Coordinates of N, CA and C and ligand atoms in Angstrom, one line a residue:
X350 N 54.1 -37.2 7.1 CA 54.5 -36.9 5.7 C 55.9 -36.2 5.8
X351 N 56.9 -36.9 5.2 CA 58.3 -36.3 5.3 C 58.3 -35.1 4.4
X352 N 58.9 -34.0 4.9 CA 58.9 -32.7 4.1 C 60.3 -32.6 3.4
X353 N 61.2 -33.5 3.7 CA 62.5 -33.5 3.0 C 62.6 -34.9 2.4
X354 N 63.0 -35.0 1.2 CA 63.1 -36.3 0.6 C 64.4 -36.5 -0.1
X355 N 65.0 -37.7 0.1 CA 66.2 -38.0 -0.7 C 65.7 -39.0 -1.7
X356 N 66.0 -38.6 -3.0 CA 65.3 -39.3 -4.1 C 65.8 -40.8 -4.3
X357 N 67.0 -41.1 -4.0 CA 67.5 -42.4 -4.4 C 67.8 -43.4 -3.3
X358 N 68.4 -42.9 -2.2 CA 68.9 -43.9 -1.2 C 68.1 -43.7 0.1
X359 N 68.1 -44.7 1.0 CA 67.5 -44.6 2.3 C 68.4 -43.7 3.1
X360 N 67.8 -42.7 3.8 CA 68.7 -41.8 4.6 C 69.3 -42.5 5.8
X361 N 68.9 -43.7 6.1 CA 69.5 -44.4 7.2 C 71.0 -44.7 7.0
X362 N 71.4 -44.6 5.7 CA 72.8 -44.9 5.4 C 73.6 -43.6 5.6
X363 N 73.0 -42.5 6.1 CA 73.7 -41.2 6.1 C 74.6 -41.0 7.3
X364 N 74.5 -41.8 8.4 CA 75.4 -41.5 9.5 C 75.1 -42.4 10.7
X365 N 76.1 -42.7 11.5 CA 75.9 -43.3 12.7 C 77.0 -42.8 13.7
X366 N 76.6 -42.7 14.9 CA 77.5 -42.2 15.9 C 77.6 -43.2 17.0
X367 N 78.9 -43.4 17.5 CA 79.1 -44.3 18.6 C 78.6 -43.7 19.9
X368 N 77.5 -44.3 20.4 CA 77.0 -43.8 21.7 C 77.2 -44.8 22.8
X369 N 78.2 -45.6 22.7 CA 78.5 -46.6 23.8 C 78.8 -45.8 25.1
X370 N 78.2 -46.2 26.2 CA 78.4 -45.4 27.4 C 79.8 -45.6 28.0
X371 N 80.5 -44.5 28.1 CA 81.9 -44.7 28.6 C 81.9 -44.9 30.1
X372 N 83.0 -45.5 30.6 CA 83.2 -45.8 32.0 C 83.6 -44.5 32.8
X373 N 84.3 -43.6 32.0 CA 84.8 -42.4 32.7 C 84.1 -41.2 32.0
X374 N 84.0 -40.1 32.7 CA 83.6 -38.8 32.1 C 84.5 -38.4 31.0
X375 N 83.9 -38.1 29.8 CA 84.7 -37.7 28.7 C 85.5 -36.4 28.9
X376 N 85.1 -35.6 29.8 CA 85.8 -34.3 30.0 C 86.8 -34.4 31.2
X377 N 86.5 -35.0 32.3 CA 87.4 -34.9 33.5 C 87.9 -36.3 33.9
X378 N 87.5 -37.3 33.2 CA 87.9 -38.7 33.4 C 87.6 -39.3 34.8
X379 N 86.7 -38.6 35.5 CA 86.2 -39.2 36.8 C 85.3 -40.4 36.4
X380 N 85.3 -41.3 37.3 CA 84.5 -42.5 37.1 C 83.0 -42.1 37.0
X381 N 82.4 -42.6 36.0 CA 81.0 -42.2 35.7 C 80.0 -43.1 36.5
X382 N 79.1 -42.4 37.2 CA 78.0 -43.2 37.7 C 76.9 -43.3 36.7
X383 N 76.3 -44.4 36.6 CA 75.3 -44.6 35.5 C 74.1 -43.7 35.8
X384 N 73.8 -42.8 34.8 CA 72.6 -42.0 34.9 C 71.5 -42.4 33.9
X385 N 70.3 -42.2 34.2 CA 69.2 -42.7 33.3 C 69.4 -42.2 31.8
X386 N 70.0 -41.0 31.6 CA 70.1 -40.5 30.3 C 71.4 -41.0 29.6
X387 N 72.3 -41.7 30.4 CA 73.5 -42.3 29.9 C 74.3 -41.3 29.0
X388 N 74.5 -40.1 29.4 CA 75.3 -39.1 28.7 C 76.7 -39.3 29.3
X389 N 77.8 -39.2 28.4 CA 79.1 -39.5 28.9 C 79.8 -38.3 29.6
X390 N 79.1 -37.4 30.3 CA 79.7 -36.4 31.1 C 79.2 -36.6 32.5
X391 N 80.1 -36.3 33.5 CA 79.6 -36.4 34.9 C 78.8 -35.1 35.2
X392 N 78.0 -35.2 36.3 CA 77.1 -34.1 36.5 C 77.8 -32.7 36.7
X393 N 79.0 -32.8 37.4 CA 79.7 -31.5 37.6 C 80.1 -30.9 36.3
X394 N 80.6 -31.7 35.4 CA 81.0 -31.2 34.1 C 79.8 -30.7 33.3
X395 N 78.7 -31.4 33.4 CA 77.5 -30.9 32.7 C 77.1 -29.5 33.2
X396 N 77.2 -29.3 34.5 CA 76.8 -28.0 35.1 C 77.7 -26.9 34.5
X397 N 79.0 -27.2 34.3 CA 80.0 -26.2 33.8 C 79.7 -25.9 32.4
X398 N 78.9 -26.7 31.7 CA 78.8 -26.4 30.2 C 77.4 -25.8 29.9
X399 N 76.8 -25.1 30.9 CA 75.5 -24.5 30.6 C 75.6 -23.1 30.1
X400 N 74.4 -22.5 29.9 CA 74.3 -21.1 29.5 C 74.4 -20.2 30.7
X401 N 74.9 -19.0 30.5 CA 74.9 -18.0 31.5 C 73.5 -17.4 31.7
X402 N 73.4 -16.7 32.8 CA 72.0 -16.1 33.1 C 72.0 -14.7 32.6
X403 N 72.0 -14.5 31.2 CA 71.8 -13.1 30.7 C 71.0 -13.2 29.4
X404 N 70.5 -12.1 29.0 CA 69.7 -12.1 27.8 C 70.5 -12.3 26.5
X405 N 70.0 -13.0 25.5 CA 70.7 -13.2 24.3 C 69.9 -12.7 23.1
X406 N 70.5 -12.3 22.0 CA 69.8 -11.8 20.8 C 68.9 -12.9 20.4
X407 N 67.7 -12.5 20.1 CA 66.6 -13.4 19.7 C 67.0 -14.1 18.3
X408 N 67.8 -13.5 17.5 CA 68.1 -14.2 16.2 C 69.5 -14.9 16.3
X409 N 70.5 -14.3 16.8 CA 71.9 -14.9 16.7 C 72.4 -15.4 18.0
X410 N 71.7 -15.3 19.1 CA 72.1 -15.9 20.4 C 73.3 -15.2 21.0
X411 N 73.7 -14.0 20.5 CA 74.8 -13.2 21.1 C 74.3 -12.6 22.4
X412 N 75.2 -12.5 23.3 CA 74.9 -11.9 24.6 C 74.6 -10.4 24.4
X413 N 73.5 -9.9 25.0 CA 73.1 -8.5 24.8 C 72.8 -7.9 26.2
X414 N 72.9 -6.6 26.3 CA 72.7 -5.9 27.6 C 71.2 -6.1 28.1
X415 N 71.0 -6.2 29.3 CA 69.6 -6.3 29.9 C 68.9 -5.0 29.8
X416 N 68.0 -4.8 29.0 CA 67.2 -3.6 28.9 C 65.7 -3.9 29.1
X417 N 65.2 -3.6 30.3 CA 63.8 -4.0 30.7 C 62.8 -3.6 29.6
X418 N 62.0 -4.5 29.2 CA 60.9 -4.2 28.2 C 61.4 -4.3 26.8
X419 N 62.7 -4.3 26.5 CA 63.1 -4.3 25.1 C 63.3 -5.7 24.6
X420 N 63.0 -5.9 23.3 CA 63.2 -7.2 22.6 C 64.7 -7.4 22.5
X421 N 65.3 -8.5 23.1 CA 66.7 -8.7 23.0 C 67.2 -8.8 21.5
X422 N 68.0 -7.9 21.1 CA 68.5 -7.9 19.7 C 69.9 -7.3 19.8
X423 N 70.9 -7.9 19.1 CA 72.2 -7.4 19.1 C 72.4 -6.3 18.0
X424 N 73.5 -5.5 18.1 CA 73.7 -4.4 17.2 C 73.8 -4.9 15.8
X425 N 74.4 -6.1 15.6 CA 74.6 -6.6 14.2 C 73.2 -7.0 13.6
X426 N 72.4 -7.6 14.4 CA 71.1 -8.1 13.8 C 70.1 -6.9 13.6
X427 N 70.4 -5.8 14.3 CA 69.6 -4.6 14.0 C 69.9 -4.1 12.6
X428 N 71.1 -4.2 12.2 CA 71.6 -3.6 11.0 C 71.5 -4.5 9.7
X429 N 71.8 -5.8 10.0 CA 71.8 -6.7 8.8 C 71.0 -8.0 9.2
X430 N 70.4 -8.6 8.2 CA 69.6 -9.8 8.4 C 70.4 -11.0 8.1
X431 N 70.5 -11.8 9.2 CA 71.1 -13.2 8.9 C 70.0 -14.0 8.3
X432 N 70.3 -15.0 7.5 CA 69.3 -15.8 6.8 C 68.6 -16.8 7.7
X433 N 69.2 -17.2 8.8 CA 68.4 -18.1 9.7 C 67.5 -17.2 10.6
X434 N 66.5 -17.9 11.2 CA 65.5 -17.2 11.9 C 65.8 -17.1 13.4
X435 N 66.6 -18.0 13.9 CA 66.8 -18.0 15.3 C 68.1 -18.9 15.5
X436 N 68.8 -18.6 16.6 CA 69.9 -19.5 17.0 C 69.8 -19.9 18.5
X437 N 70.1 -21.1 18.8 CA 70.1 -21.6 20.2 C 71.4 -22.3 20.4
X438 N 72.0 -22.0 21.6 CA 73.3 -22.7 21.9 C 73.2 -23.4 23.3
X439 N 73.9 -24.5 23.4 CA 74.0 -25.2 24.6 C 74.6 -24.3 25.7
X440 N 75.7 -23.6 25.3 CA 76.4 -22.7 26.2 C 77.4 -21.8 25.5
X441 N 78.2 -21.1 26.3 CA 79.1 -20.1 25.7 C 80.4 -20.8 25.4
X442 N 81.1 -20.3 24.4 CA 82.4 -20.9 23.9 C 83.5 -20.4 24.9
X443 N 83.5 -21.0 26.1 CA 84.4 -20.6 27.1 C 84.6 -21.9 28.0
X444 N 85.7 -21.8 28.7 CA 86.0 -22.8 29.8 C 85.8 -24.3 29.3
X445 N 85.1 -25.1 30.0 CA 85.0 -26.5 29.7 C 84.3 -26.8 28.4
X446 N 83.3 -26.0 28.1 CA 82.6 -26.3 26.8 C 83.5 -26.0 25.6
X447 N 84.3 -24.9 25.8 CA 85.2 -24.6 24.7 C 86.2 -25.7 24.5
X448 N 86.8 -26.2 25.6 CA 87.8 -27.2 25.4 C 87.2 -28.5 24.9
X449 N 85.9 -28.8 25.2 CA 85.3 -30.0 24.7 C 85.0 -29.9 23.2
X450 N 84.6 -28.7 22.8 CA 84.3 -28.4 21.4 C 85.6 -28.5 20.6
X451 N 86.6 -28.0 21.1 CA 87.9 -28.1 20.4 C 88.4 -29.5 20.3
X452 N 88.2 -30.3 21.4 CA 88.6 -31.7 21.4 C 87.7 -32.5 20.5
X453 N 86.5 -32.1 20.3 CA 85.5 -32.8 19.4 C 86.0 -32.8 18.0
X454 N 86.8 -31.7 17.6 CA 87.2 -31.5 16.2 C 88.3 -32.5 15.8
X455 N 88.9 -33.2 16.8 CA 89.9 -34.2 16.5 C 89.6 -35.5 17.0
X456 N 88.4 -35.7 17.6 CA 88.0 -36.9 18.2 C 87.4 -37.9 17.1
X457 N 88.2 -38.8 16.6 CA 87.8 -39.6 15.5 C 86.7 -40.6 15.9
X458 N 86.6 -40.9 17.2 CA 85.5 -41.8 17.6 C 84.2 -41.1 17.6
X459 N 84.2 -39.8 17.6 CA 82.9 -39.0 17.6 C 82.1 -39.2 18.9
X460 N 82.8 -39.7 19.9 CA 82.0 -39.9 21.2 C 81.7 -38.6 21.8
X461 N 82.6 -37.6 21.7 CA 82.4 -36.3 22.3 C 81.2 -35.7 21.7
X462 N 81.2 -35.7 20.3 CA 80.1 -35.1 19.6 C 78.8 -35.8 20.0
X463 N 78.8 -37.1 20.1 CA 77.6 -37.9 20.5 C 77.1 -37.4 21.9
X464 N 78.1 -37.3 22.9 CA 77.7 -36.9 24.2 C 77.2 -35.4 24.2
X465 N 77.8 -34.5 23.5 CA 77.3 -33.2 23.4 C 76.0 -33.1 22.7
X466 N 75.8 -33.9 21.7 CA 74.5 -34.0 21.1 C 73.4 -34.4 22.0
X467 N 73.7 -35.4 22.9 CA 72.8 -35.9 23.9 C 72.5 -34.8 24.9
X468 N 73.5 -34.1 25.3 CA 73.4 -33.1 26.3 C 72.5 -31.9 25.7
X469 N 72.7 -31.6 24.5 CA 71.8 -30.6 23.8 C 70.3 -31.1 23.9
X470 N 70.1 -32.4 23.6 CA 68.8 -32.9 23.5 C 68.1 -32.9 24.9
X471 N 68.9 -33.2 25.9 CA 68.3 -33.2 27.3 C 68.1 -31.8 27.8
X472 N 69.0 -30.9 27.5 CA 68.9 -29.5 28.0 C 67.9 -28.7 27.2
X473 N 67.9 -28.9 25.9 CA 67.1 -28.0 25.0 C 66.0 -28.7 24.3
X474 N 65.8 -30.0 24.6 CA 64.8 -30.8 23.9 C 63.4 -30.1 23.9
X475 N 63.0 -29.7 25.0 CA 61.6 -29.1 25.1 C 61.5 -27.9 24.3
X476 N 62.6 -27.0 24.5 CA 62.6 -25.7 23.7 C 62.6 -26.0 22.2
X477 N 63.3 -27.0 21.8 CA 63.3 -27.3 20.3 C 62.0 -28.0 19.8
X478 N 61.4 -28.8 20.7 CA 60.2 -29.5 20.2 C 59.1 -28.5 20.0
X479 N 59.0 -27.5 20.9 CA 58.0 -26.4 20.8 C 58.0 -25.7 19.4
X480 N 59.2 -25.7 18.9 CA 59.4 -25.0 17.6 C 58.9 -25.8 16.4
X481 N 58.6 -27.1 16.7 CA 58.1 -28.1 15.7 C 59.0 -28.2 14.4
X482 N 60.2 -28.5 14.6 CA 61.1 -28.6 13.4 C 60.7 -29.9 12.7
X483 N 61.0 -30.0 11.4 CA 60.7 -31.2 10.6 C 61.9 -32.1 10.3
X484 N 63.1 -31.4 10.3 CA 64.3 -32.2 9.9 C 65.5 -31.5 10.4
X485 N 66.6 -32.3 10.5 CA 67.9 -31.8 11.0 C 68.9 -31.9 9.9
X486 N 69.7 -30.8 9.7 CA 70.7 -30.8 8.7 C 72.0 -30.2 9.3
X487 N 73.1 -30.9 9.2 CA 74.4 -30.3 9.7 C 75.0 -29.3 8.7
X488 N 75.7 -28.3 9.2 CA 76.6 -27.5 8.3 C 77.6 -28.4 7.7
X489 N 77.8 -28.4 6.4 CA 78.8 -29.4 5.8 C 80.2 -29.0 6.0
X490 N 81.1 -30.0 6.1 CA 82.5 -29.8 6.1 C 83.0 -30.1 4.7
X491 N 84.1 -29.5 4.3 CA 84.6 -29.9 3.0 C 85.2 -31.3 3.1
X492 N 85.1 -32.0 2.0 CA 85.5 -33.5 2.0 C 87.0 -33.6 2.4
X493 N 87.8 -32.7 1.9 CA 89.3 -32.8 2.3 C 89.5 -32.6 3.7
X494 N 88.8 -31.6 4.3 CA 89.0 -31.3 5.7 C 88.5 -32.5 6.6
X495 N 87.3 -33.1 6.1 CA 86.7 -34.2 6.8 C 87.7 -35.4 6.8
X496 N 88.3 -35.6 5.6 CA 89.3 -36.7 5.5 C 90.5 -36.5 6.4
X497 N 91.0 -35.2 6.4 CA 92.2 -34.9 7.1 C 92.0 -35.1 8.6
X498 N 90.8 -34.7 9.1 CA 90.6 -34.8 10.5 C 90.0 -36.2 10.9
X499 N 89.4 -36.9 10.0 CA 88.9 -38.2 10.2 C 87.6 -38.1 11.1
X500 N 87.0 -36.9 11.1 CA 85.8 -36.8 11.9 C 85.0 -35.6 11.3
X501 N 83.7 -35.7 11.6 CA 82.8 -34.6 11.1 C 81.8 -34.2 12.2
X502 N 82.3 -33.3 13.1 CA 81.6 -33.0 14.3 C 80.1 -32.5 14.1
X503 N 79.9 -31.5 13.1 CA 78.5 -31.1 12.9 C 77.6 -32.2 12.5
X504 N 78.1 -33.2 11.7 CA 77.2 -34.3 11.3 C 77.0 -35.2 12.4
X505 N 78.0 -35.5 13.3 CA 77.9 -36.3 14.4 C 76.9 -35.7 15.4
X506 N 77.0 -34.4 15.7 CA 76.1 -33.8 16.6 C 74.6 -33.9 16.0
X507 N 74.5 -33.6 14.7 CA 73.2 -33.6 14.1 C 72.5 -35.0 14.2
X508 N 73.3 -36.1 13.9 CA 72.8 -37.4 13.9 C 72.3 -37.8 15.3
X509 N 73.1 -37.4 16.3 CA 72.7 -37.8 17.7 C 71.4 -37.0 18.1
X510 N 71.4 -35.7 17.7 CA 70.3 -34.9 18.1 C 69.0 -35.4 17.4
X511 N 69.2 -35.8 16.1 CA 68.0 -36.3 15.4 C 67.5 -37.6 16.1
X512 N 68.4 -38.5 16.5 CA 68.0 -39.7 17.1 C 67.3 -39.4 18.4
X513 N 67.8 -38.5 19.2 CA 67.2 -38.1 20.5 C 65.9 -37.4 20.4
X514 N 65.7 -36.6 19.4 CA 64.5 -35.9 19.2 C 63.5 -36.6 18.3
X515 N 63.9 -37.7 17.7 CA 63.0 -38.5 16.8 C 62.8 -37.7 15.5
X516 N 63.8 -37.1 15.0 CA 63.6 -36.3 13.8 C 64.6 -36.9 12.7
X517 N 64.2 -36.9 11.4 CA 65.1 -37.3 10.4 C 66.3 -36.4 10.2
X518 N 67.5 -37.0 10.1 CA 68.7 -36.2 9.8 C 69.2 -36.4 8.4
X519 N 69.5 -35.3 7.8 CA 70.0 -35.4 6.4 C 71.4 -34.8 6.3
X520 N 72.4 -35.7 6.6 CA 73.8 -35.2 6.8 C 74.4 -34.9 5.4
X521 N 73.8 -35.3 4.3 CA 74.5 -35.1 3.0 C 73.7 -34.1 2.2
X522 N 72.7 -33.5 2.8 CA 71.8 -32.6 2.0 C 72.6 -31.3 1.5
X523 N 73.3 -30.8 2.4 CA 74.2 -29.6 2.1 C 75.6 -30.1 1.8
X524 N 76.2 -29.5 0.8 CA 77.6 -29.9 0.4 C 78.4 -28.6 0.2
X525 N 79.7 -28.8 0.6 CA 80.6 -27.6 0.4 C 81.2 -27.7 -1.0
X526 N 81.1 -26.6 -1.7 CA 81.6 -26.6 -3.1 C 83.1 -26.5 -3.1
X527 N 83.7 -25.6 -2.3 CA 85.1 -25.4 -2.4 C 85.7 -25.6 -1.0
X528 N 87.0 -25.8 -0.9 CA 87.7 -25.8 0.4 C 88.0 -24.4 0.8
X529 N 87.0 -23.8 1.4 CA 87.1 -22.4 1.8 C 88.2 -22.1 2.7
X530 N 88.8 -21.0 2.6 CA 89.8 -20.5 3.6 C 89.1 -20.6 5.0
X531 N 89.8 -21.1 6.0 CA 89.1 -21.1 7.4 C 88.7 -19.7 7.8
X532 N 87.6 -19.6 8.5 CA 87.0 -18.4 8.9 C 87.8 -17.7 10.1
X533 N 88.6 -18.6 10.8 CA 89.3 -18.1 12.0 C 90.3 -17.0 11.6
X534 N 90.3 -15.9 12.3 CA 91.3 -14.8 12.0 C 90.7 -13.8 11.0
X535 N 89.6 -14.1 10.4 CA 89.1 -13.1 9.4 C 88.2 -12.1 10.1
X536 N 88.1 -10.9 9.6 CA 87.2 -9.9 10.1 C 85.7 -10.3 9.9
X537 N 84.8 -9.7 10.5 CA 83.4 -10.0 10.3 C 83.0 -9.9 8.8
X538 N 83.2 -8.7 8.2 CA 82.8 -8.7 6.8 C 83.5 -9.7 5.9
X539 N 84.8 -10.0 6.2 CA 85.6 -10.9 5.4 C 85.0 -12.3 5.6
X540 N 84.5 -12.6 6.7 CA 83.9 -14.0 7.0 C 82.7 -14.2 6.1
X541 N 81.9 -13.1 6.0 CA 80.6 -13.2 5.1 C 81.0 -13.3 3.6
X542 N 82.1 -12.5 3.2 CA 82.5 -12.6 1.8 C 83.1 -14.0 1.5
X543 N 83.9 -14.5 2.5 CA 84.7 -15.7 2.3 C 83.8 -16.9 2.1
X544 N 82.6 -16.9 2.7 CA 81.8 -18.1 2.7 C 80.7 -18.1 1.6
X545 N 80.5 -16.9 1.0 CA 79.4 -16.8 0.1 C 79.6 -17.7 -1.1
X546 N 78.5 -18.4 -1.5 CA 78.6 -19.3 -2.6 C 79.4 -20.6 -2.4
X547 N 79.7 -20.9 -1.2 CA 80.6 -22.0 -0.9 C 79.8 -23.3 -0.6
X548 N 78.5 -23.2 -0.5 CA 77.6 -24.3 -0.1 C 76.5 -24.4 -1.1
X549 N 76.0 -25.6 -1.3 CA 74.8 -25.8 -2.1 C 74.0 -27.0 -1.6
X550 N 72.7 -27.0 -2.0 CA 71.9 -28.2 -1.6 C 72.0 -29.2 -2.8
X551 N 72.3 -30.5 -2.4 CA 72.4 -31.5 -3.5 C 71.1 -31.6 -4.3
X552 N 71.2 -31.8 -5.6 CA 70.1 -31.9 -6.4 C 69.2 -33.1 -6.1
X553 N 69.8 -34.1 -5.4 CA 69.0 -35.3 -5.2 C 68.0 -35.2 -4.0
X554 N 68.0 -34.0 -3.4 CA 67.0 -33.7 -2.3 C 65.9 -32.8 -2.8
X555 N 64.7 -33.0 -2.3 CA 63.7 -32.0 -2.6 C 63.0 -31.6 -1.3
X556 N 62.7 -30.4 -1.1 CA 62.1 -29.9 0.1 C 60.7 -29.2 -0.1
X557 N 59.8 -29.5 0.8 CA 58.5 -28.9 0.7 C 58.2 -28.1 2.0
X558 N 58.8 -26.9 2.0 CA 58.7 -25.9 3.1 C 58.9 -26.5 4.5
X559 N 60.0 -27.2 4.7 CA 60.2 -27.7 6.1 C 60.8 -26.6 7.0
X560 N 60.6 -26.8 8.3 CA 61.4 -26.1 9.2 C 62.6 -26.9 9.6
X561 N 63.8 -26.4 9.2 CA 65.0 -27.1 9.3 C 65.8 -26.7 10.6
X562 N 66.3 -27.7 11.4 CA 67.2 -27.4 12.4 C 68.6 -27.5 11.8
X563 N 69.3 -26.4 11.7 CA 70.7 -26.5 11.1 C 71.7 -26.6 12.3
X564 N 72.5 -27.6 12.2 CA 73.4 -27.9 13.4 C 74.9 -27.6 13.0
X565 N 75.6 -26.9 13.9 CA 77.0 -26.7 13.8 C 77.7 -26.8 15.2
X566 N 79.0 -26.9 15.2 CA 79.6 -27.0 16.5 C 79.7 -25.6 17.2
X567 N 80.1 -24.6 16.5 CA 80.1 -23.2 17.1 C 79.5 -22.2 16.2
X568 N 79.1 -21.1 16.8 CA 78.6 -20.0 16.1 C 79.4 -18.7 16.5
X569 N 80.0 -18.0 15.6 CA 80.8 -16.9 15.9 C 80.1 -15.6 15.3
X570 N 80.3 -15.3 14.1 CA 79.6 -14.2 13.5 C 78.2 -14.6 12.9
X571 N 78.1 -15.9 12.7 CA 76.9 -16.5 12.1 C 77.0 -16.5 10.6
X572 N 78.2 -16.1 10.0 CA 78.3 -16.1 8.5 C 78.1 -17.5 7.9
X573 N 78.7 -18.5 8.4 CA 78.6 -19.8 7.8 C 77.2 -20.3 7.9
X574 N 76.6 -20.2 9.1 CA 75.2 -20.7 9.3 C 74.2 -19.9 8.4
X575 N 74.5 -18.6 8.3 CA 73.6 -17.7 7.5 C 73.7 -18.1 6.0
X576 N 74.9 -18.4 5.5 CA 75.0 -18.9 4.1 C 74.3 -20.2 3.9
X577 N 74.5 -21.1 4.9 CA 73.8 -22.4 4.8 C 72.3 -22.2 4.8
X578 N 71.8 -21.3 5.6 CA 70.4 -21.1 5.7 C 69.9 -20.4 4.4
X579 N 70.7 -19.6 3.8 CA 70.3 -19.0 2.5 C 70.1 -20.0 1.5
X580 N 71.0 -21.0 1.4 CA 70.9 -22.1 0.4 C 69.7 -23.0 0.7
X581 N 69.4 -23.2 2.0 CA 68.3 -24.1 2.4 C 67.0 -23.4 2.0
X582 N 66.9 -22.1 2.2 CA 65.7 -21.4 1.9 C 65.5 -21.3 0.4
X583 N 66.6 -21.1 -0.3 CA 66.5 -21.0 -1.8 C 66.0 -22.4 -2.3
X584 N 66.3 -23.5 -1.6 CA 65.9 -24.8 -2.1 C 64.5 -25.2 -1.6
X585 N 63.9 -24.3 -0.8 CA 62.5 -24.5 -0.4 C 62.2 -24.6 1.1
X586 N 63.3 -24.5 2.0 CA 63.0 -24.5 3.4 C 62.2 -23.2 3.8
X587 N 61.2 -23.4 4.7 CA 60.4 -22.3 5.1 C 61.1 -21.6 6.3
X588 N 61.7 -22.3 7.1 CA 62.3 -21.7 8.3 C 63.6 -22.4 8.7
X589 N 64.5 -21.7 9.2 CA 65.8 -22.4 9.6 C 66.1 -21.9 11.0
X590 N 66.2 -22.8 12.0 CA 66.7 -22.5 13.3 C 68.1 -23.2 13.5
X591 N 69.0 -22.4 14.0 CA 70.4 -22.9 14.2 C 70.5 -23.4 15.6
X592 N 71.1 -24.6 15.7 CA 71.5 -25.2 17.0 C 73.0 -25.4 17.0
X593 N 73.7 -24.8 18.0 CA 75.1 -25.1 18.1 C 75.4 -25.5 19.5
X594 N 76.6 -26.1 19.6 CA 77.1 -26.5 21.0 C 77.5 -25.3 21.7
X595 N 78.3 -24.4 21.0 CA 78.8 -23.2 21.7 C 78.7 -21.9 20.9
X596 N 78.4 -20.9 21.6 CA 78.2 -19.5 21.0 C 79.4 -18.7 21.6
X597 N 80.1 -18.0 20.7 CA 81.2 -17.1 21.2 C 80.5 -15.9 21.8
X598 N 81.2 -15.3 22.8 CA 80.6 -14.2 23.4 C 81.0 -12.9 22.7
X599 N 82.3 -12.8 22.3 CA 82.8 -11.6 21.6 C 82.9 -12.0 20.1
X600 N 82.4 -11.1 19.3 CA 82.4 -11.4 17.9 C 82.5 -10.1 17.0
Ligands
LIG586 ZN1 83.5 -34.8 34.5
LIG587 ZN1 72.1 -10.9 16.9

């Protein structure tokens, strides 16, 4: 039983990502040996894009000090509640993963987003399936920014992840109301103020308490994902888990 419905059109029209297997690694351009999972990164580059071996905040995935016996929670999440329930990241916003995420934002073919989406599915698929999500929704980009860049990385990541996990993806469910000032360079409180009221759930969708995987390319303060989660919950979502390619370490 689908828990998210689009009232008028088939959701299959919502997005497609080019997953043609490249001959070279998309990150280092080394010749690619065919692997069973057919992800467009060589094994060395994949290893470089993993998570560090340290505890992370159970809600926002920020790096936290190792305190034996304590529930890992960051200082921010102790004080204020983000609207999403949990966040998971492929890795940290550093080194190779950072450069790939930045490159993904101008990659009109969306091959990088497709490959990163596949890598997320391979690395985190089991972890995500245990959470039993019902649907995947990307954080929306404003139409003007999408047009200017010619790509929509969160939607491309979400579409690939949905395909790999066998979950329906609703790329148009959330919509950006205004062309918000970019969050880069703003203080933490300013980021939360800047994004408030900037997104909404389209009236053409109805939700019956689904657990939504909310997908974005990066997570910094969590302000954007929190606002998206707030709107999803207001529209009926029961639970929102954030999945991002990269989590910044300092925020
Ligand atoms: Zn490589
Ligand atoms: Zn936190």
